[in-house]
Amino acid sequence: MADLETMRHSTAHVMAAAVQRLFPGTQLGVGPAIENGFYYDLDVPRRLTPDDLAAIEAEMQRIVAERVPFEREELSLDDALRLFEGRGEQYKVELLRDLRERGTTRLDSREDVDVDPNATTASIYRTGDYVDLCLGPHVPDTGQIGPFKLTSIAGAYWRGDEKRPQLQRVYGTVWPTQEELDQYLWRVEEAKRRDHRRLGRELRLFFFDEVAPGQPFMLPKGMTIFRILETLSRQEHARRGYEEISTPSLVKSDLWVQSGHWGNYRRTCSTSEVEGETYGFKPMNCPEATLVYRSETRSYRDLPLRLAETTRLLRNERSGTLNGLLRVRQLTMDDAHIFCRPDQIQAEIAGVLEFGSAVYDLFGFSRRYYLSTRPEKAIGDAAVWEQAERALAEALDASGIAYELKPGEGAFYGPKIDVDIDDALGRSWQLATIQLDFNLPERFQLEYIGEDGQPHRPVMIHRAIFGTYERFLGILVEHYAGAFPLWLAPVQAMLIPVADRHVAYADEVAERLRAAGLRVEVDARGERMQAKIRDAQLQKIPYMLVVGDKEAEAGAVAVRERSGENRGPLPLDEFLRLAADRVAARE
Ligand SMILES: [Zn+2]
Ligand SMILES: [Zn+2]
């Protein structure tokens, strides 16, 4: 079996061939394999609609059934030019001219054009009447292509240049087996169903409005989850010896100049004039944490100093990059900075790793770790780098954590550990970074008095566990598909009175449950009971407590679970204990 990428690129040829059969005069752009599939940019005489995809698929099936061989030929550039000119393939001709005149078809490093940049000849692939300018490799014949599906059509400017013609990009996916294709299509549908922007509105957690792009309006239910996460975070920080600080939002630009962030962050930093001076709204907490460190004389005995901060940050991300809660302009990090002696690095990193694991386990996230080491352009002493990198590696080893090494991919100011998590759909999210920093302590002249009575430079560690609350909430919504576990659910139980005369008892029960710390609502609308149950299920509320005459008399509630399971009547006290135990266990 050919490798997946070869099969995917071969399917792109088959698709382009099918489009040329159905729409004579179609010219070829480029058509690479991509993650999960392939696309081809095509200049088709008329605009394709999603309805055309089925016809193209059917034509592709015919080509697959014909088992047409992929045949490679090597031509001189002149012969190749004549061939594609004769076929009216102006885009391929342009690529070949570039190759002949400039020795490359590349306009920039991102461009993925299917031609050898150093070639003096051109290789072409024929599949029946279809001819493509292509390096290959390909499967032996079209019968070797697995089950496929065309997924979408989009516009794509030729060579990414909006002044050039807009081609039609047809996307498809292809897999070795029908089962893998079905799995993939299910994951795509499931991801749409779980989209946090849609669920955020449906479950009344948050919404976005054009008046503030990239800044969520958090609704009471979204804020409830936010606060639960905050409480969890504060508890976990406190028990690990972190202290919480809060630093100003609007800071004179001098600070950003001194920290070196002004150059890199100037575009993303919101500025404001106050009495003729330029202030920046902080995009990060780091420089100000160094001022807190410097506010007292520190001795080696005071270290490590672990300073946590959860204040609001602003970053003017480009509007095109904003993506619901996953990329916002207004963010709240569960940020902390650890200041320590070089000999404490390993223990501190081990502590942060343990912290992360304890938190990620609560959500059932598996994770992957990456250690990035010294890049070519780095500041600081090579010996200190080596010591720090060893400390990071040893902390990972001692914690029993497997990791992948990314040599040379650290920041210029220090090595780092990245943590990716996998969600319920098996999608990977980059979540947290543990970043060592030799730079800021230098720039801000941080010191501690050592055992020798002399001043020494501390190491600074930047780290977050959730990353930002906003993004973490977005990930959680998709991970749970909105059906939050009991301890996180904004409404844990919905009281459903069978008739109006049961509302008073429902209110009484709600009051008792609230007094015990549960989040409860009463659905007192004049709707039928079945409709109320359905609505509560749509809102993904974990418990529905139905109360009628029998329950009111017995001091009970009839318990239904979100899954549809009917537990029947339970004495109120019993339900209370059950729910409280599950919340305490963070179920
Ligand atoms: Zn090709
Ligand atoms: Zn930082």
Coordinates of N, CA, C and O in Angstrom, one line a residue, residues 351-443:
G351 N 7.6 20.7 40.4 CA 6.4 21.1 41.0 C 5.3 21.6 40.1 O 4.1 21.3 40.2
V352 N 5.8 22.3 39.0 CA 4.8 22.8 38.0 C 4.2 21.7 37.2 O 3.0 21.6 36.9
L353 N 5.1 20.7 36.9 CA 4.6 19.5 36.2 C 3.5 18.7 37.0 O 2.5 18.3 36.5
E354 N 3.8 18.6 38.3 CA 2.8 17.9 39.2 C 1.5 18.7 39.2 O 0.4 18.1 39.1
F355 N 1.6 20.0 39.3 CA 0.5 20.9 39.4 C -0.4 20.7 38.1 O -1.6 20.4 38.2
G356 N 0.3 20.7 37.0 CA -0.4 20.6 35.7 C -1.1 19.2 35.6 O -2.3 19.1 35.3
S357 N -0.4 18.2 36.0 CA -1.0 16.8 35.9 C -2.3 16.7 36.8 O -3.3 16.2 36.4
A358 N -2.1 17.3 38.0 CA -3.3 17.2 39.0 C -4.5 17.9 38.4 O -5.6 17.4 38.5
V359 N -4.3 19.0 37.7 CA -5.4 19.8 37.2 C -6.0 19.1 35.9 O -7.2 18.9 35.8
Y360 N -5.1 18.7 35.0 CA -5.6 18.1 33.7 C -6.3 16.8 34.0 O -7.2 16.4 33.3
D361 N -5.9 16.0 35.0 CA -6.6 14.8 35.4 C -8.0 15.0 35.7 O -8.9 14.2 35.4
L362 N -8.3 16.2 36.3 CA -9.7 16.5 36.7 C -10.6 16.5 35.5 O -11.8 16.3 35.6
F363 N -10.0 16.9 34.3 CA -10.9 17.0 33.1 C -10.7 15.8 32.1 O -11.2 15.8 31.1
G364 N -9.8 14.9 32.6 CA -9.6 13.7 31.7 C -8.8 14.0 30.5 O -9.0 13.3 29.5
F365 N -8.0 15.0 30.6 CA -7.1 15.3 29.4 C -5.8 14.5 29.4 O -5.1 14.5 30.4
S366 N -5.5 13.7 28.4 CA -4.2 13.1 28.3 C -3.3 14.2 27.7 O -3.8 15.2 27.1
R367 N -2.0 14.1 27.9 CA -1.1 15.2 27.4 C 0.1 14.7 26.8 O 0.5 13.6 27.0
R368 N 0.7 15.6 26.0 CA 2.0 15.4 25.4 C 3.0 16.5 25.7 O 2.5 17.7 25.8
Y369 N 4.2 16.2 26.0 CA 5.2 17.2 26.4 C 6.3 17.4 25.4 O 6.7 16.4 24.8
Y370 N 6.8 18.6 25.3 CA 7.8 18.9 24.4 C 8.9 19.8 25.1 O 8.5 20.7 25.7
L371 N 10.1 19.4 24.9 CA 11.2 20.2 25.5 C 12.0 20.9 24.4 O 12.6 20.2 23.6
S372 N 12.0 22.2 24.4 CA 12.7 23.0 23.4 C 13.9 23.6 24.0 O 13.9 24.2 25.0
T373 N 15.0 23.4 23.3 CA 16.3 23.8 23.8 C 16.9 25.0 23.1 O 16.3 25.6 22.2
R374 N 18.1 25.3 23.4 CA 18.8 26.5 23.0 C 18.8 26.8 21.5 O 19.3 25.9 20.7
P375 N 18.3 27.9 21.0 CA 18.3 28.2 19.6 C 19.7 28.8 19.3 O 20.5 29.1 20.2
E376 N 20.0 29.0 18.0 CA 21.3 29.6 17.6 C 21.5 30.9 18.2 O 22.6 31.2 18.7
K377 N 20.5 31.8 18.0 CA 20.6 33.1 18.6 C 20.1 33.1 20.0 O 18.9 33.1 20.2
A378 N 20.9 33.0 21.0 CA 20.5 33.0 22.4 C 21.3 33.9 23.2 O 22.4 34.2 22.9
I379 N 20.6 34.5 24.2 CA 21.4 35.3 25.2 C 21.8 34.4 26.3 O 21.2 33.4 26.6
G380 N 22.7 34.9 27.1 CA 23.0 34.2 28.4 C 24.1 33.2 28.2 O 24.5 32.8 27.1
D381 N 24.7 32.8 29.3 CA 25.8 31.9 29.4 C 25.5 30.5 28.9 O 24.5 29.9 29.3
A382 N 26.3 29.9 28.1 CA 26.1 28.6 27.6 C 26.0 27.6 28.7 O 25.2 26.6 28.7
A383 N 26.9 27.8 29.7 CA 26.9 26.9 30.9 C 25.6 26.9 31.6 O 25.0 25.9 32.1
V384 N 25.0 28.1 31.8 CA 23.7 28.3 32.5 C 22.6 27.6 31.6 O 21.7 26.9 32.2
W385 N 22.7 27.7 30.3 CA 21.7 27.1 29.5 C 21.7 25.6 29.7 O 20.7 24.9 29.8
E386 N 23.0 25.1 29.6 CA 23.1 23.6 29.8 C 22.6 23.1 31.1 O 21.9 22.1 31.1
Q387 N 22.9 23.9 32.1 CA 22.4 23.5 33.5 C 20.9 23.5 33.5 O 20.2 22.6 34.0
A388 N 20.3 24.5 32.9 CA 18.9 24.7 32.9 C 18.2 23.6 32.1 O 17.2 23.0 32.5
E389 N 18.8 23.3 30.9 CA 18.2 22.3 30.0 C 18.2 20.9 30.7 O 17.3 20.1 30.7
R390 N 19.3 20.7 31.4 CA 19.5 19.4 32.1 C 18.4 19.3 33.3 O 17.8 18.3 33.5
A391 N 18.2 20.5 33.9 CA 17.3 20.5 35.0 C 15.9 20.2 34.5 O 15.1 19.5 35.1
L392 N 15.5 20.8 33.3 CA 14.2 20.5 32.8 C 14.0 19.1 32.4 O 13.0 18.4 32.7
A393 N 15.0 18.5 31.7 CA 15.0 17.1 31.3 C 14.9 16.2 32.6 O 14.1 15.3 32.6
E394 N 15.7 16.5 33.6 CA 15.7 15.7 34.8 C 14.3 15.8 35.5 O 13.8 14.8 36.1
A395 N 13.8 17.0 35.5 CA 12.4 17.2 36.2 C 11.4 16.3 35.4 O 10.6 15.7 36.1
L396 N 11.4 16.3 34.1 CA 10.5 15.5 33.3 C 10.7 14.0 33.6 O 9.8 13.3 33.9
D397 N 12.0 13.6 33.6 CA 12.3 12.2 33.9 C 11.8 11.8 35.3 O 11.2 10.8 35.5
A398 N 12.2 12.6 36.3 CA 11.8 12.3 37.7 C 10.3 12.2 37.8 O 9.8 11.5 38.7
S399 N 9.6 13.0 37.0 CA 8.1 13.0 37.1 C 7.5 11.8 36.3 O 6.3 11.7 36.2
G400 N 8.4 11.0 35.7 CA 7.9 9.9 34.9 C 7.2 10.3 33.6 O 6.3 9.6 33.1
I401 N 7.6 11.5 33.1 CA 6.9 12.0 31.9 C 7.7 11.8 30.7 O 8.9 12.3 30.6
A402 N 7.1 11.2 29.7 CA 7.8 11.0 28.4 C 7.7 12.3 27.6 O 6.6 13.0 27.7
Y403 N 8.7 12.7 26.9 CA 8.6 14.0 26.1 C 9.3 13.9 24.8 O 10.2 13.0 24.6
E404 N 9.0 14.8 23.9 CA 9.7 14.9 22.7 C 10.7 16.1 22.7 O 10.3 17.1 23.2
L405 N 11.9 15.9 22.2 CA 12.9 16.9 22.2 C 12.7 17.8 21.0 O 12.6 17.2 19.9
K406 N 12.7 19.1 21.1 CA 12.7 20.0 20.0 C 14.0 20.8 20.0 O 14.0 21.9 20.5
P407 N 15.1 20.3 19.5 CA 16.4 21.0 19.6 C 16.3 22.3 18.9 O 15.8 22.4 17.8
G408 N 16.9 23.3 19.5 CA 17.0 24.7 18.9 C 15.7 25.4 18.9 O 15.6 26.5 18.3
E409 N 14.6 24.9 19.4 CA 13.3 25.6 19.3 C 12.9 26.4 20.6 O 11.8 26.9 20.7
G410 N 13.9 26.5 21.5 CA 13.6 27.4 22.7 C 13.5 28.8 22.3 O 13.9 29.2 21.2
A411 N 13.0 29.7 23.2 CA 13.1 31.1 23.0 C 14.5 31.6 23.1 O 15.3 30.9 23.7
F412 N 14.8 32.8 22.6 CA 16.2 33.2 22.7 C 16.6 33.5 24.1 O 17.8 33.5 24.5
Y413 N 15.7 33.6 25.1 CA 16.0 33.9 26.4 C 15.9 32.7 27.4 O 16.1 32.9 28.6
G414 N 15.6 31.5 26.9 CA 15.6 30.4 27.8 C 14.9 29.1 27.2 O 14.0 29.3 26.3
P415 N 15.2 27.9 27.7 CA 14.5 26.7 27.2 C 13.1 26.6 27.8 O 12.7 27.4 28.7
K416 N 12.2 25.8 27.2 CA 10.9 25.7 27.7 C 10.3 24.3 27.5 O 10.8 23.5 26.7
I417 N 9.2 24.1 28.3 CA 8.4 22.8 28.1 C 7.0 23.2 27.6 O 6.4 24.1 28.3
D418 N 6.6 22.7 26.5 CA 5.2 22.9 26.1 C 4.3 21.7 26.4 O 4.8 20.6 26.3
V419 N 3.1 22.0 26.8 CA 2.2 20.9 27.1 C 1.0 21.0 26.2 O 0.3 22.0 26.1
D420 N 0.8 19.9 25.4 CA -0.4 19.8 24.6 C -1.4 18.8 25.2 O -0.9 17.8 25.8
I421 N -2.7 19.0 25.1 CA -3.6 18.1 25.6 C -4.5 17.5 24.5 O -4.6 18.2 23.5
D422 N -5.0 16.3 24.7 CA -5.9 15.7 23.7 C -7.3 15.8 24.3 O -7.5 15.4 25.5
D423 N -8.3 16.2 23.6 CA -9.7 16.3 24.1 C -10.4 15.0 23.7 O -9.9 14.1 23.2
A424 N -11.7 15.0 24.0 CA -12.6 13.8 23.9 C -12.6 13.4 22.4 O -12.9 12.2 22.1
L425 N -12.4 14.3 21.5 CA -12.5 13.9 20.1 C -11.1 13.5 19.5 O -10.9 13.3 18.4
G426 N -10.1 13.5 20.5 CA -8.7 13.2 20.0 C -8.0 14.3 19.4 O -7.0 14.2 18.7
R427 N -8.6 15.6 19.5 CA -7.9 16.7 18.9 C -6.9 17.2 19.9 O -7.1 17.2 21.1
S428 N -5.8 17.8 19.4 CA -4.7 18.2 20.2 C -4.8 19.7 20.3 O -5.1 20.4 19.4
W429 N -4.6 20.2 21.6 CA -4.6 21.7 21.8 C -3.3 22.0 22.6 O -3.0 21.4 23.5
Q430 N -2.6 23.0 22.1 CA -1.5 23.5 22.8 C -2.0 24.3 24.0 O -2.8 25.3 23.8
L431 N -1.7 23.9 25.2 CA -2.3 24.5 26.4 C -1.4 25.4 27.2 O -1.6 26.6 27.3
A432 N -0.3 24.8 27.7 CA 0.5 25.6 28.6 C 2.0 25.5 28.3 O 2.4 24.6 27.5
T433 N 2.7 26.5 28.7 CA 4.1 26.5 28.5 C 4.8 26.8 29.9 O 4.3 27.6 30.7
I434 N 5.9 26.1 30.1 CA 6.7 26.4 31.2 C 8.0 27.0 30.7 O 8.8 26.2 30.0
Q435 N 8.2 28.3 30.8 CA 9.3 29.0 30.1 C 10.3 29.5 31.1 O 10.0 30.2 32.0
L436 N 11.6 29.0 30.9 CA 12.6 29.6 31.7 C 13.1 30.9 31.1 O 13.1 31.0 29.9
D437 N 13.5 31.8 31.9 CA 13.9 33.2 31.4 C 15.1 33.7 32.1 O 15.1 34.0 33.3
F438 N 16.2 33.8 31.3 CA 17.4 34.5 31.8 C 17.5 35.9 31.5 O 18.4 36.7 31.9
N439 N 16.5 36.4 30.7 CA 16.6 37.7 30.1 C 16.0 38.8 31.0 O 16.7 39.8 31.3
L440 N 14.8 38.6 31.4 CA 14.2 39.7 32.3 C 14.9 39.9 33.6 O 15.1 41.1 34.0
P441 N 15.4 38.9 34.3 CA 16.2 39.2 35.5 C 17.4 40.0 35.2 O 17.8 40.9 36.0
E442 N 18.0 39.9 34.0 CA 19.1 40.6 33.6 C 18.7 42.1 33.3 O 19.2 43.0 33.8
R443 N 17.6 42.2 32.5 CA 17.2 43.6 32.1 C 16.7 44.4 33.3 O 16.9 45.6 33.2

